PDB file of C-alpha atoms in Angstrom:
ATOM      1  CA  UNK A   1      78.297 132.131  62.862  1.00 63.00           C
ATOM      2  CA  UNK A   2      77.551 132.650  59.166  1.00 77.00           C
ATOM      3  CA  UNK A   3      80.729 133.051  57.139  1.00 89.00           C
ATOM      4  CA  UNK A   4      81.440 133.523  53.458  1.00 92.00           C
ATOM      5  CA  UNK A   5      83.082 130.102  53.378  1.00 93.00           C
ATOM      6  CA  UNK A   6      79.962 128.422  54.789  1.00 94.00           C
ATOM      7  CA  UNK A   7      77.642 130.104  52.292  1.00 96.00           C
ATOM      8  CA  UNK A   8      79.977 129.351  49.392  1.00 97.00           C
ATOM      9  CA  UNK A   9      79.902 125.672  50.363  1.00 97.00           C
ATOM     10  CA  UNK A  10      76.085 125.780  50.384  1.00 97.00           C
ATOM     11  CA  UNK A  11      75.952 127.345  46.933  1.00 98.00           C
ATOM     12  CA  UNK A  12      78.403 124.828  45.525  1.00 98.00           C
ATOM     13  CA  UNK A  13      76.242 121.996  46.845  1.00 97.00           C
ATOM     14  CA  UNK A  14      72.989 123.537  45.626  1.00 97.00           C
ATOM     15  CA  UNK A  15      73.922 124.670  42.135  1.00 98.00           C
ATOM     16  CA  UNK A  16      76.994 122.838  40.884  1.00 98.00           C
ATOM     17  CA  UNK A  17      77.886 119.274  40.048  1.00 98.00           C
ATOM     18  CA  UNK A  18      80.983 117.759  41.617  1.00 97.00           C
ATOM     19  CA  UNK A  19      82.881 118.256  38.352  1.00 97.00           C
ATOM     20  CA  UNK A  20      81.801 121.895  38.129  1.00 98.00           C
ATOM     21  CA  UNK A  21      82.744 122.525  41.757  1.00 98.00           C
ATOM     22  CA  UNK A  22      86.224 121.105  41.214  1.00 97.00           C
ATOM     23  CA  UNK A  23      86.656 123.247  38.128  1.00 97.00           C
ATOM     24  CA  UNK A  24      85.659 126.375  40.026  1.00 97.00           C
ATOM     25  CA  UNK A  25      88.224 125.576  42.708  1.00 97.00           C
ATOM     26  CA  UNK A  26      90.900 125.264  40.022  1.00 96.00           C
ATOM     27  CA  UNK A  27      89.799 128.524  38.406  1.00 95.00           C
ATOM     28  CA  UNK A  28      89.920 130.274  41.782  1.00 95.00           C
ATOM     29  CA  UNK A  29      93.599 129.343  42.121  1.00 93.00           C
ATOM     30  CA  UNK A  30      94.288 130.847  38.696  1.00 90.00           C
ATOM     31  CA  UNK A  31      92.348 133.985  39.648  1.00 91.00           C
ATOM     32  CA  UNK A  32      94.521 134.484  42.727  1.00 90.00           C
ATOM     33  CA  UNK A  33      97.510 134.942  40.414  1.00 88.00           C
ATOM     34  CA  UNK A  34      95.738 136.976  37.728  1.00 88.00           C
ATOM     35  CA  UNK A  35      96.887 140.476  36.879  1.00 88.00           C
ATOM     36  CA  UNK A  36      94.308 143.284  36.617  1.00 90.00           C
ATOM     37  CA  UNK A  37      92.822 143.325  33.128  1.00 84.00           C
ATOM     38  CA  UNK A  38      93.943 139.795  32.340  1.00 71.00           C
ATOM     39  CA  UNK A  39      91.500 137.239  33.796  1.00 64.00           C
ATOM     40  CA  UNK A  40      92.046 133.660  32.732  1.00 71.00           C
ATOM     41  CA  UNK A  41      90.190 132.760  29.538  1.00 88.00           C
ATOM     42  CA  UNK A  42      88.963 129.530  31.115  1.00 92.00           C
ATOM     43  CA  UNK A  43      86.693 131.591  33.366  1.00 95.00           C
ATOM     44  CA  UNK A  44      84.797 132.980  30.405  1.00 95.00           C
ATOM     45  CA  UNK A  45      84.744 129.579  28.682  1.00 96.00           C
ATOM     46  CA  UNK A  46      82.951 128.214  31.738  1.00 97.00           C
ATOM     47  CA  UNK A  47      80.681 131.249  31.745  1.00 97.00           C
ATOM     48  CA  UNK A  48      79.700 130.619  28.125  1.00 97.00           C
ATOM     49  CA  UNK A  49      79.002 126.947  28.869  1.00 97.00           C
ATOM     50  CA  UNK A  50      76.190 127.994  31.223  1.00 97.00           C
ATOM     51  CA  UNK A  51      74.142 129.448  28.367  1.00 96.00           C
ATOM     52  CA  UNK A  52      72.279 132.722  28.372  1.00 96.00           C
ATOM     53  CA  UNK A  53      73.902 136.137  28.250  1.00 96.00           C
ATOM     54  CA  UNK A  54      76.840 136.436  30.619  1.00 97.00           C
ATOM     55  CA  UNK A  55      80.012 138.383  31.063  1.00 96.00           C
ATOM     56  CA  UNK A  56      81.772 136.317  28.417  1.00 96.00           C
ATOM     57  CA  UNK A  57      79.746 138.161  25.744  1.00 96.00           C
ATOM     58  CA  UNK A  58      80.238 141.649  27.200  1.00 95.00           C
ATOM     59  CA  UNK A  59      83.059 144.199  27.216  1.00 95.00           C
ATOM     60  CA  UNK A  60      84.863 144.353  30.549  1.00 94.00           C
ATOM     61  CA  UNK A  61      85.237 148.121  30.263  1.00 94.00           C
ATOM     62  CA  UNK A  62      82.071 149.568  31.871  1.00 91.00           C
ATOM     63  CA  UNK A  63      82.429 152.778  29.875  1.00 93.00           C
ATOM     64  CA  UNK A  64      81.498 150.724  26.804  1.00 94.00           C
ATOM     65  CA  UNK A  65      77.762 150.181  27.166  1.00 93.00           C
ATOM     66  CA  UNK A  66      76.124 147.917  24.556  1.00 92.00           C
ATOM     67  CA  UNK A  67      72.747 147.955  26.314  1.00 94.00           C
ATOM     68  CA  UNK A  68      71.540 151.549  25.876  1.00 90.00           C
ATOM     69  CA  UNK A  69      68.739 150.537  23.511  1.00 91.00           C
ATOM     70  CA  UNK A  70      67.527 147.519  25.526  1.00 91.00           C
ATOM     71  CA  UNK A  71      64.770 149.277  27.472  1.00 87.00           C
ATOM     72  CA  UNK A  72      63.894 147.582  30.773  1.00 82.00           C
ATOM     73  CA  UNK A  73      66.332 144.779  30.007  1.00 89.00           C
ATOM     74  CA  UNK A  74      69.193 147.233  30.125  1.00 92.00           C
ATOM     75  CA  UNK A  75      69.652 147.224  33.900  1.00 91.00           C
ATOM     76  CA  UNK A  76      69.705 143.437  34.196  1.00 92.00           C
ATOM     77  CA  UNK A  77      72.517 142.874  31.751  1.00 95.00           C
ATOM     78  CA  UNK A  78      74.354 146.104  32.503  1.00 95.00           C
ATOM     79  CA  UNK A  79      74.680 144.948  36.108  1.00 96.00           C
ATOM     80  CA  UNK A  80      76.199 141.657  34.917  1.00 97.00           C
ATOM     81  CA  UNK A  81      78.700 143.695  32.918  1.00 97.00           C
ATOM     82  CA  UNK A  82      79.764 145.470  36.108  1.00 96.00           C
ATOM     83  CA  UNK A  83      80.335 142.093  37.763  1.00 96.00           C
ATOM     84  CA  UNK A  84      82.531 141.080  34.825  1.00 96.00           C
ATOM     85  CA  UNK A  85      84.435 144.340  35.178  1.00 96.00           C
ATOM     86  CA  UNK A  86      85.155 143.583  38.826  1.00 95.00           C
ATOM     87  CA  UNK A  87      86.425 140.104  37.971  1.00 94.00           C
ATOM     88  CA  UNK A  88      88.603 141.561  35.216  1.00 94.00           C
ATOM     89  CA  UNK A  89      90.093 144.638  36.840  1.00 94.00           C
ATOM     90  CA  UNK A  90      90.049 143.534  40.490  1.00 91.00           C
ATOM     91  CA  UNK A  91      90.697 139.783  40.217  1.00 90.00           C
ATOM     92  CA  UNK A  92      92.278 139.521  43.658  1.00 88.00           C
ATOM     93  CA  UNK A  93      89.550 141.569  45.393  1.00 91.00           C
ATOM     94  CA  UNK A  94      86.564 139.189  45.494  1.00 94.00           C
ATOM     95  CA  UNK A  95      84.432 141.404  47.720  1.00 94.00           C
ATOM     96  CA  UNK A  96      83.937 143.769  44.783  1.00 94.00           C
ATOM     97  CA  UNK A  97      82.420 141.146  42.476  1.00 96.00           C
ATOM     98  CA  UNK A  98      80.234 139.776  45.293  1.00 97.00           C
ATOM     99  CA  UNK A  99      78.734 143.232  45.864  1.00 96.00           C
ATOM    100  CA  UNK A 100      78.079 143.560  42.112  1.00 97.00           C
ATOM    101  CA  UNK A 101      76.422 140.128  42.076  1.00 97.00           C
ATOM    102  CA  UNK A 102      74.069 141.314  44.803  1.00 96.00           C
ATOM    103  CA  UNK A 103      73.040 144.209  42.590  1.00 95.00           C
ATOM    104  CA  UNK A 104      72.209 141.805  39.747  1.00 96.00           C
ATOM    105  CA  UNK A 105      69.984 139.761  42.063  1.00 97.00           C
ATOM    106  CA  UNK A 106      68.236 142.878  43.364  1.00 95.00           C
ATOM    107  CA  UNK A 107      67.499 144.155  39.861  1.00 93.00           C
ATOM    108  CA  UNK A 108      66.309 140.752  38.671  1.00 94.00           C
ATOM    109  CA  UNK A 109      63.934 140.306  41.625  1.00 93.00           C
ATOM    110  CA  UNK A 110      62.376 143.706  40.912  1.00 90.00           C
ATOM    111  CA  UNK A 111      62.158 142.878  37.215  1.00 90.00           C
ATOM    112  CA  UNK A 112      60.319 139.639  38.058  1.00 88.00           C
ATOM    113  CA  UNK A 113      57.845 141.523  40.223  1.00 85.00           C
ATOM    114  CA  UNK A 114      57.084 143.793  37.269  1.00 79.00           C
ATOM    115  CA  UNK A 115      55.528 140.719  35.664  1.00 74.00           C
ATOM    116  CA  UNK A 116      53.640 139.335  38.632  1.00 68.00           C
ATOM    117  CA  UNK A 117      52.383 142.141  40.851  1.00 62.00           C
ATOM    118  CA  UNK A 118      50.770 145.545  41.082  1.00 52.00           C
ATOM    119  CA  UNK A 119      54.124 146.788  42.348  1.00 49.00           C
ATOM    120  CA  UNK A 120      55.044 147.313  38.709  1.00 51.00           C
ATOM    121  CA  UNK A 121      52.515 150.151  38.547  1.00 47.00           C
ATOM    122  CA  UNK A 122      54.189 151.864  41.465  1.00 49.00           C
ATOM    123  CA  UNK A 123      57.787 152.546  42.397  1.00 53.00           C
ATOM    124  CA  UNK A 124      59.209 149.324  43.785  1.00 60.00           C
ATOM    125  CA  UNK A 125      61.375 150.363  46.711  1.00 64.00           C
ATOM    126  CA  UNK A 126      61.235 146.968  48.397  1.00 78.00           C
ATOM    127  CA  UNK A 127      64.437 145.399  49.615  1.00 84.00           C
ATOM    128  CA  UNK A 128      65.697 142.208  47.993  1.00 90.00           C
ATOM    129  CA  UNK A 129      64.366 139.946  50.736  1.00 90.00           C
ATOM    130  CA  UNK A 130      60.824 141.277  50.413  1.00 90.00           C
ATOM    131  CA  UNK A 131      60.838 140.971  46.623  1.00 90.00           C
ATOM    132  CA  UNK A 132      62.043 137.369  46.862  1.00 94.00           C
ATOM    133  CA  UNK A 133      59.420 136.533  49.483  1.00 93.00           C
ATOM    134  CA  UNK A 134      56.696 137.942  47.251  1.00 90.00           C
ATOM    135  CA  UNK A 135      57.812 135.775  44.330  1.00 93.00           C
ATOM    136  CA  UNK A 136      57.940 132.756  46.608  1.00 95.00           C
ATOM    137  CA  UNK A 137      54.562 133.446  48.228  1.00 93.00           C
ATOM    138  CA  UNK A 138      52.995 133.760  44.776  1.00 90.00           C
ATOM    139  CA  UNK A 139      54.667 130.459  43.780  1.00 93.00           C
ATOM    140  CA  UNK A 140      56.580 132.111  40.966  1.00 93.00           C
ATOM    141  CA  UNK A 141      59.722 130.524  42.400  1.00 96.00           C
ATOM    142  CA  UNK A 142      59.740 127.220  44.268  1.00 97.00           C
ATOM    143  CA  UNK A 143      61.223 126.458  47.693  1.00 98.00           C
ATOM    144  CA  UNK A 144      64.548 125.289  46.313  1.00 98.00           C
ATOM    145  CA  UNK A 145      65.129 128.332  44.129  1.00 98.00           C
ATOM    146  CA  UNK A 146      63.984 130.662  46.899  1.00 98.00           C
ATOM    147  CA  UNK A 147      66.409 129.125  49.398  1.00 98.00           C
ATOM    148  CA  UNK A 148      69.234 129.335  46.856  1.00 98.00           C
ATOM    149  CA  UNK A 149      68.473 133.002  46.156  1.00 98.00           C
ATOM    150  CA  UNK A 150      68.444 133.658  49.889  1.00 97.00           C
ATOM    151  CA  UNK A 151      71.836 131.979  50.305  1.00 97.00           C
ATOM    152  CA  UNK A 152      73.343 134.145  47.577  1.00 98.00           C
ATOM    153  CA  UNK A 153      71.690 137.219  49.107  1.00 97.00           C
ATOM    154  CA  UNK A 154      73.273 136.345  52.474  1.00 96.00           C
ATOM    155  CA  UNK A 155      76.715 136.207  50.858  1.00 96.00           C
ATOM    156  CA  UNK A 156      76.239 139.545  49.108  1.00 96.00           C
ATOM    157  CA  UNK A 157      74.985 141.122  52.345  1.00 93.00           C
ATOM    158  CA  UNK A 158      78.156 140.005  54.110  1.00 93.00           C
ATOM    159  CA  UNK A 159      80.210 141.656  51.368  1.00 93.00           C
ATOM    160  CA  UNK A 160      78.208 144.892  51.509  1.00 87.00           C
ATOM    161  CA  UNK A 161      78.609 145.262  55.253  1.00 79.00           C
ATOM    162  CA  UNK A 162      82.195 144.035  55.678  1.00 64.00           C
ATOM    163  CA  UNK A 163      83.804 147.338  54.743  1.00 55.00           C
ATOM    164  CA  UNK A 164      87.153 147.264  56.531  1.00 50.00           C
ATOM    165  CA  UNK A 165      90.331 146.087  54.839  1.00 48.00           C
ATOM    166  CA  UNK A 166      90.729 143.347  57.435  1.00 48.00           C
ATOM    167  CA  UNK A 167      87.199 142.033  56.905  1.00 46.00           C
ATOM    168  CA  UNK A 168      87.559 142.238  53.125  1.00 46.00           C
ATOM    169  CA  UNK A 169      90.307 139.647  53.399  1.00 57.00           C
ATOM    170  CA  UNK A 170      87.743 137.164  54.716  1.00 80.00           C
ATOM    171  CA  UNK A 171      86.483 136.696  51.135  1.00 93.00           C
ATOM    172  CA  UNK A 172      88.407 134.266  48.968  1.00 94.00           C
ATOM    173  CA  UNK A 173      88.749 134.086  45.207  1.00 95.00           C
ATOM    174  CA  UNK A 174      86.515 131.024  45.353  1.00 97.00           C
ATOM    175  CA  UNK A 175      83.832 133.065  47.152  1.00 97.00           C
ATOM    176  CA  UNK A 176      83.908 135.617  44.341  1.00 96.00           C
ATOM    177  CA  UNK A 177      83.760 133.056  41.535  1.00 97.00           C
ATOM    178  CA  UNK A 178      81.004 131.025  43.168  1.00 98.00           C
ATOM    179  CA  UNK A 179      78.997 134.198  43.742  1.00 98.00           C
ATOM    180  CA  UNK A 180      79.339 135.206  40.096  1.00 98.00           C
ATOM    181  CA  UNK A 181      78.502 131.802  38.634  1.00 98.00           C
ATOM    182  CA  UNK A 182      75.684 131.229  41.132  1.00 98.00           C
ATOM    183  CA  UNK A 183      74.220 134.518  39.938  1.00 98.00           C
ATOM    184  CA  UNK A 184      74.522 133.351  36.343  1.00 98.00           C
ATOM    185  CA  UNK A 185      72.740 130.066  37.022  1.00 98.00           C
ATOM    186  CA  UNK A 186      70.023 131.722  39.104  1.00 98.00           C
ATOM    187  CA  UNK A 187      69.546 134.479  36.535  1.00 97.00           C
ATOM    188  CA  UNK A 188      69.101 131.900  33.777  1.00 97.00           C
ATOM    189  CA  UNK A 189      66.480 130.088  35.860  1.00 97.00           C
ATOM    190  CA  UNK A 190      64.567 133.292  36.585  1.00 96.00           C
ATOM    191  CA  UNK A 191      64.648 134.449  32.970  1.00 95.00           C
ATOM    192  CA  UNK A 192      63.447 131.014  31.875  1.00 95.00           C
ATOM    193  CA  UNK A 193      60.523 131.170  34.324  1.00 94.00           C
ATOM    194  CA  UNK A 194      59.236 134.355  32.694  1.00 91.00           C
ATOM    195  CA  UNK A 195      60.054 133.004  29.223  1.00 92.00           C
ATOM    196  CA  UNK A 196      62.364 135.905  28.510  1.00 92.00           C
ATOM    197  CA  UNK A 197      63.110 136.029  24.768  1.00 91.00           C
ATOM    198  CA  UNK A 198      66.831 136.600  25.272  1.00 90.00           C
ATOM    199  CA  UNK A 199      67.132 133.100  26.737  1.00 92.00           C
ATOM    200  CA  UNK A 200      66.411 131.751  23.260  1.00 90.00           C
ATOM    201  CA  UNK A 201      69.431 133.482  21.726  1.00 92.00           C
ATOM    202  CA  UNK A 202      72.977 132.173  21.403  1.00 92.00           C
ATOM    203  CA  UNK A 203      75.818 134.519  22.300  1.00 94.00           C
ATOM    204  CA  UNK A 204      79.434 134.556  21.191  1.00 93.00           C
ATOM    205  CA  UNK A 205      82.429 135.692  23.251  1.00 93.00           C
ATOM    206  CA  UNK A 206      83.026 139.425  23.169  1.00 92.00           C
ATOM    207  CA  UNK A 207      85.772 140.636  20.889  1.00 87.00           C
ATOM    208  CA  UNK A 208      87.064 144.195  20.858  1.00 80.00           C
ATOM    209  CA  UNK A 209      86.172 145.993  17.593  1.00 75.00           C
TER     210      UNK A 209
END
């Protein structure tokens, strides 16, 4: 039986060094004790260390939208902001952030297909799995990245379909953190593949005006 714990272990092995994995486990323990609106700063320090544009550089309040003028890029980074919001305001409810992470992956897969297929000229209503398979079949992403994306997609699917309170408890703080940081690493890889200009920029931690 596929469980969140099993998939989280796969993602840790695929994407993180031993040192990183141990750090995430320590951060998960801190997250379990976090109060809404006060996530531990070490989480965002780790986020910044991954490079690229992540939650560390975004406001946690989703009503503050810094991406309105970003065109097609808006949805990619706006969805990451929602994931940050879940980590910030629902730190002890990991299912929420896992669902948001799934949305980031869905948007990014569609965005990638805009670059590599005729789908971009039509309305892309394909599900995540089909978009990932297309990118893999066209050798845009290799076997390893495809399998890693599929593992993260499996975790987010569990979160989307486990809707009862009892089932929601089957997701741990570590599941939520690993989902978020797996998304960040995967997103950076995908943006690098298409030579996205925002991967060349350096971002500072968000500070309230």
